[in-house]
XYZ file of C-alpha atoms in Angstrom:
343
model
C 70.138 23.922 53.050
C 70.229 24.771 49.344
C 69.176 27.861 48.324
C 66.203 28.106 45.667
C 64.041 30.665 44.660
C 62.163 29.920 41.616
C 59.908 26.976 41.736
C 57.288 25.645 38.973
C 54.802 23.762 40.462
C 51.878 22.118 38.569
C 48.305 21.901 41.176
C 44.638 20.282 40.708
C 42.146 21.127 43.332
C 39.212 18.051 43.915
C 36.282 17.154 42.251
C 33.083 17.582 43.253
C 31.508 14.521 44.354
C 27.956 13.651 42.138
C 24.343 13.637 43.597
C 22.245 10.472 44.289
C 19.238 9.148 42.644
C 17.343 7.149 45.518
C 13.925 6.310 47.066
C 12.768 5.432 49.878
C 12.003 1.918 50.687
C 11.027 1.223 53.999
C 8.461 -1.056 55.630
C 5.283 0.487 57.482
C 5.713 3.434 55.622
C 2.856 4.276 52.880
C 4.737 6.854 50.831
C 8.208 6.731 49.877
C 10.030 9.758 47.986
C 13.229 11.003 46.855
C 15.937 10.511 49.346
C 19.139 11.305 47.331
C 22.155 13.109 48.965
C 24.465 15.783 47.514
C 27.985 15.482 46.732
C 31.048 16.531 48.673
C 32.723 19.386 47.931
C 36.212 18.989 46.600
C 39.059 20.491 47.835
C 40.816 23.132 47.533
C 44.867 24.157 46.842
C 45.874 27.203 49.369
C 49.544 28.888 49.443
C 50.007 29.903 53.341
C 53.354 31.279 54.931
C 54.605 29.704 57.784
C 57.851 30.620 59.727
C 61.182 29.225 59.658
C 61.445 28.792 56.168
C 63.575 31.072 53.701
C 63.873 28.883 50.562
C 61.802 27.308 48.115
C 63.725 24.060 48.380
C 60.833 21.451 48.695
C 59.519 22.228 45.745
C 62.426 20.805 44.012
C 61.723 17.170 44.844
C 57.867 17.949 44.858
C 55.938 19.446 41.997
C 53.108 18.380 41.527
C 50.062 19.321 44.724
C 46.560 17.318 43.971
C 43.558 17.995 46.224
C 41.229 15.133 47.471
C 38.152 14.869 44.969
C 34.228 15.128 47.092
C 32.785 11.693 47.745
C 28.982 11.285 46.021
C 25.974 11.606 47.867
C 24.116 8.450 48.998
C 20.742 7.547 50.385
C 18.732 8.657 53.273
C 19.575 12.049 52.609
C 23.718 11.698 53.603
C 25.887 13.985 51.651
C 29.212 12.955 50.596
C 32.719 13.544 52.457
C 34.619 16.995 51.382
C 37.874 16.522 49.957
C 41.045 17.474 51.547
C 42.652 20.533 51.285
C 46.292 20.753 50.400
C 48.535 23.514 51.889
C 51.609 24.304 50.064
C 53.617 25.832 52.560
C 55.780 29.175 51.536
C 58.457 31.260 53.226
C 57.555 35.302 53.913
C 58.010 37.188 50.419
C 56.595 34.446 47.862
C 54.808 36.034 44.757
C 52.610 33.423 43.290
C 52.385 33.639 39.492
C 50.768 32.765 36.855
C 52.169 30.388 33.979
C 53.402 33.367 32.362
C 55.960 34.095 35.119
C 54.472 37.801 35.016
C 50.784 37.720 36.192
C 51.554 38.006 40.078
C 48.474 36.250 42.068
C 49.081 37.214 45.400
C 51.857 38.386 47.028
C 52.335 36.788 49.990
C 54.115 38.788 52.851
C 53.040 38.110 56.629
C 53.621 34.701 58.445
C 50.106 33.422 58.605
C 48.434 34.662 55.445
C 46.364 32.341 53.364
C 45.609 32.390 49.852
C 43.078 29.817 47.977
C 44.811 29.342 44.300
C 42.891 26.668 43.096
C 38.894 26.313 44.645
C 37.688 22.772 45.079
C 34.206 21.887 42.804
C 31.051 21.746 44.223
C 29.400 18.881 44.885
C 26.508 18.005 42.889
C 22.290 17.920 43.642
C 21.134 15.010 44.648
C 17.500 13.989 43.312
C 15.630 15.148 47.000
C 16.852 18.739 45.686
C 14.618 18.510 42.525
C 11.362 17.590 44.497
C 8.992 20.375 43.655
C 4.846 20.467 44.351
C 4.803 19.085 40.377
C 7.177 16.800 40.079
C 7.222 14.118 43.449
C 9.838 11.678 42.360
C 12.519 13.259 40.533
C 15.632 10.715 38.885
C 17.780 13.290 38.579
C 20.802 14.444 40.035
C 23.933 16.764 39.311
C 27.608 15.236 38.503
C 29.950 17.388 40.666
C 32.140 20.300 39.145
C 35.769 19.677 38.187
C 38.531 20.750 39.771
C 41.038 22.950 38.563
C 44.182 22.433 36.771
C 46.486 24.787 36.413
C 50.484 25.535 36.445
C 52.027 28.724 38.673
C 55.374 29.931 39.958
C 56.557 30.630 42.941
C 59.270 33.661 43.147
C 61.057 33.977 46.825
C 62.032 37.820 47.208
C 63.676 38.371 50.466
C 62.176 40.931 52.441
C 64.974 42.909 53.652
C 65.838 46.906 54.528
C 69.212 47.641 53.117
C 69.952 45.901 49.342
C 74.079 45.480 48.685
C 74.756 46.391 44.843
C 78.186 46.270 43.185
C 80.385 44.654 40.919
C 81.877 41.823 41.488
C 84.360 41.725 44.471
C 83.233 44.831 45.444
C 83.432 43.992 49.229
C 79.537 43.417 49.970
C 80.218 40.087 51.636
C 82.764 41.427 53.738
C 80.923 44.329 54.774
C 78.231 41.758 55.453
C 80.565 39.429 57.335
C 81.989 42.453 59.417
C 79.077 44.172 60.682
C 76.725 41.269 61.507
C 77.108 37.519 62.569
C 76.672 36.001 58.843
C 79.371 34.345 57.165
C 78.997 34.471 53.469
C 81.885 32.830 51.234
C 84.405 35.429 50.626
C 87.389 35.064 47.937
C 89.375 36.880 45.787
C 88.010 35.810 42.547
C 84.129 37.242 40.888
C 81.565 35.523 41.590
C 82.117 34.026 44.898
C 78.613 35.059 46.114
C 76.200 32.292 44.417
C 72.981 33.153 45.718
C 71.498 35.874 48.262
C 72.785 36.103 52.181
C 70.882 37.598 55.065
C 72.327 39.672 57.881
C 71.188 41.349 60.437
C 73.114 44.350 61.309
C 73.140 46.800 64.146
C 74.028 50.255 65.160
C 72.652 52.718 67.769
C 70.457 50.497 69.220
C 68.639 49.485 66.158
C 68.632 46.234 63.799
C 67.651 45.869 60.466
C 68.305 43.116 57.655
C 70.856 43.677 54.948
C 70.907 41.671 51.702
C 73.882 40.469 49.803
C 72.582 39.640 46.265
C 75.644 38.208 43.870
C 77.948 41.334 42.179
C 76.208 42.384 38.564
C 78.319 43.195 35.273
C 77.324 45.020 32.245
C 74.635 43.905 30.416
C 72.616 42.236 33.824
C 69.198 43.177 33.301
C 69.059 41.759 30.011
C 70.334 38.351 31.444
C 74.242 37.901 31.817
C 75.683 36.641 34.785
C 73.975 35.862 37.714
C 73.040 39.259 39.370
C 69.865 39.573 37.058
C 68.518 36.273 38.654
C 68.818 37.577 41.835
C 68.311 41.688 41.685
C 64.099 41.213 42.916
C 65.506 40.630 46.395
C 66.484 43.803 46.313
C 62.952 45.429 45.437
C 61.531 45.475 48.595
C 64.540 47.324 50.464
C 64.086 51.253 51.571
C 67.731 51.651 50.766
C 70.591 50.297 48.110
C 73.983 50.484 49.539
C 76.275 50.912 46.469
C 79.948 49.860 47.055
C 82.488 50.539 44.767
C 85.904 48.882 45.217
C 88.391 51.687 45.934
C 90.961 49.772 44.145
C 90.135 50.059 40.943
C 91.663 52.082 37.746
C 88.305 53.608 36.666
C 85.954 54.109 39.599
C 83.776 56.262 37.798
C 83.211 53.507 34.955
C 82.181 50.658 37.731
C 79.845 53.261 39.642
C 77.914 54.155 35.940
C 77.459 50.605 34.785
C 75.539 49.463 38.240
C 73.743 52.262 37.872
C 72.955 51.801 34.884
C 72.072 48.075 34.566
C 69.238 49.148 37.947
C 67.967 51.894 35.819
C 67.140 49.455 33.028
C 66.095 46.886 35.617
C 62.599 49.143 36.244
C 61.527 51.844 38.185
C 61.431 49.753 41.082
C 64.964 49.915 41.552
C 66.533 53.054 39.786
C 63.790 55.145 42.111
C 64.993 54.172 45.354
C 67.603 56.158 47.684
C 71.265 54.901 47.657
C 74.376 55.078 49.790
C 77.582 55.261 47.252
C 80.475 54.026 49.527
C 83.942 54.164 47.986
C 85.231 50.516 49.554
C 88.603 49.383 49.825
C 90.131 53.019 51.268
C 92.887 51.094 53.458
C 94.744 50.019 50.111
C 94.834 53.601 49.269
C 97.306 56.481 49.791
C 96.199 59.815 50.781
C 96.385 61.762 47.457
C 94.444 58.493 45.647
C 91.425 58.323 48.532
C 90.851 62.498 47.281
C 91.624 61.822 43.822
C 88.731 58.742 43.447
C 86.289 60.476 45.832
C 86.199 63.560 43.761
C 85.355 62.061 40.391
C 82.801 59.791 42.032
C 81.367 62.851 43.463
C 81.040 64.405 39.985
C 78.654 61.880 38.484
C 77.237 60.426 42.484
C 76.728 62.652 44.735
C 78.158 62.572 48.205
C 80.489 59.799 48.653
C 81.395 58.023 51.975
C 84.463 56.059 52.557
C 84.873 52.415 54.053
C 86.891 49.705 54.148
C 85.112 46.473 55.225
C 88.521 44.560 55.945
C 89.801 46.328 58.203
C 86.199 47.591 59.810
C 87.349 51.315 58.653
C 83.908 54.186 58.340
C 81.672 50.869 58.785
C 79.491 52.671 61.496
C 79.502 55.859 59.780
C 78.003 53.843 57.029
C 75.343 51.653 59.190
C 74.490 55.120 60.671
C 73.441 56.378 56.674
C 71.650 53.669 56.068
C 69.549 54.065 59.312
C 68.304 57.349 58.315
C 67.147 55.871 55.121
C 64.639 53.471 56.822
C 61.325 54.352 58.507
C 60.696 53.852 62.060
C 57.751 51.027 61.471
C 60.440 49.080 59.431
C 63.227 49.283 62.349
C 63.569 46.363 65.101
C 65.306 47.466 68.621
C 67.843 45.674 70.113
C 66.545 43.779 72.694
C 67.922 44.804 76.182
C 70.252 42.864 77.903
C 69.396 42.610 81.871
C 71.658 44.033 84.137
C 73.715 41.753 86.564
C 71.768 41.440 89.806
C 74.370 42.513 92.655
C 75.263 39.805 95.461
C 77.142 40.130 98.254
């Protein structure tokens, strides 16, 4: 399945069906009156997230979403049909926007939750509403309300605990392909990551999800390459995993301009604890691993080392990024049952 997570998608809730002008007119009976039903109510347009999904796919090949319009009123007091609601069904982590693309509606972020984004119209009086002690046979009625039209977004941002952020062939999908069962593309050329992977990683008897967002390059967060598109999956992590690849000439450089493009990306991101991992070690010699992990340490902080390849300081790292998360945020590994014993 294609991954997509940006979706325009133009919506109309219903109309509100229109009120009836009618009378009575029935035999045997002396004094008719006002009998005119209300209008339906038209429907509505609600965003709901449902499980199973994790791409906004379908609403590629469908854009637009129109809600069934109230049916009028009729005689003998009957009120119209309601219009149909229409659901447009959304993964966990939508935002709905406005047309702007920076108005969020609702952020939608538990399987189950509902949100109306377009109200149906009210149906309109019919005449028996406007009988008062004065006026016995009004011919009057209300048209119903009109729906509304309106264009939104939809922005998917995966929920996930641990965010990967590097340069390009930095070794995040190999680090994701070694410590959990995804299989992201993995090449020796920039860029090979094309849009976001899930894993979900374990260590100690705990799982969380890790995200592996395409490598950014200077100038990202004002729109080159691909790693701007794709850096608000990262927002809701508790933890950025920084690799930098061990092998190359200036590691000091390649740590400064990530951190520099997430600093200019917001608050959201620069604010958030990170795990610098110097990637890549088993290509190294002795006297280059202490050279490049003490001028990273200069400008980062405490520096861990790892080598995804060859599974090298991989639990050591898992084990970082576990103290990083909060307890209501970690899953347990589910227990397997022991063997029963036969004879």
């Amino acid at each position: 399945m294609k991954f997509l997570d940006l979706a325009k998608v133009y919506i109309r809730s219903g109309s509100g069906g229109g009120g009836c002008v009618s009378f009575r007119r029935e035999k045997y009976i002396e004094y008719g009156g006002p009998d005119g039903g209300d209008g339906g109510r038209g429907g509505s347009v609600i965003v709901e997230v449902v499980d199973g999904l994790n791409t906004l796919i379908d609403f590629r090949y469908q854009q637009h979403f129109f809600a069934g319009n109230g049916r009028p009123g009729m005689g003998q007091q009957r009120t119209g049909a309601d219009g149909d609601d229409i659901v447009l069904r959304v993964p966990v982590g939508t935002e709905v926007m406005d047309e702007d693309e920076e108005t969020v509606l609702a952020d939608m972020t538990e399987v189950g939750q509902r949100y109306v984004i377009a109200k149906g119209g009210n149906g309109g009086f019919g005449n028996l509403h406007f009988t008062s002690s004065t006026n016995r046979a009004p011919r009057r009625a209300n048209p119903g309300q009109p729906g509304i039209e309106r264009t939104i977004w939809l922005r998917l941002k995966l929920i996930a605990d641990v965010g990967l952020l590097g340069l390009p062939n930095a070794g995040k999908s190999t680090f994701l392909a070694a410590t959990s069962n995804a299989r992201p593309k993995i090449a020796d050329y920039p860029f090979t990551t094309l849009h976001p992977n899930l894993g979900v990683v374990g260590v100690d008897g705990a799982e969380f999800v890790v995200a592996d967002i395409p490598g950014l390059i200077e100038g990202a967060s004002e729109g080159r390459g691909l790693g701007d598109l794709f850096l608000g999956h990262v927002e809701r992590c508790a933890v950025l995993l920084h690799l930098v690849d061990g092998t190359s000439e200036d590691v000091v450089a390649d740590y400064q301009t990530i951190i520099n493009e997430i600093e200019n990306y917001g608050d959201i991101l620069g604010g958030k604890p990170r795990v610098t991992v110097l990637n890549k070690v088993d290509a190294l010699d002795d006297e280059e691993r202490v050279e490049k992990q003490a001028a990273l340490e200069a400008v980062a902080g405490p520096v861990m080392f790892m080598s995804g390849v060859a599974k090298q300081g991989t639990t050591d790292v898992l084990r970082a990024l576990r103290k990083e998360i909060s307890e209501d945020r970690i899953r347990q590994k589910p227990v397997e049952e022991e063997e029963k014993w036969q004879p």
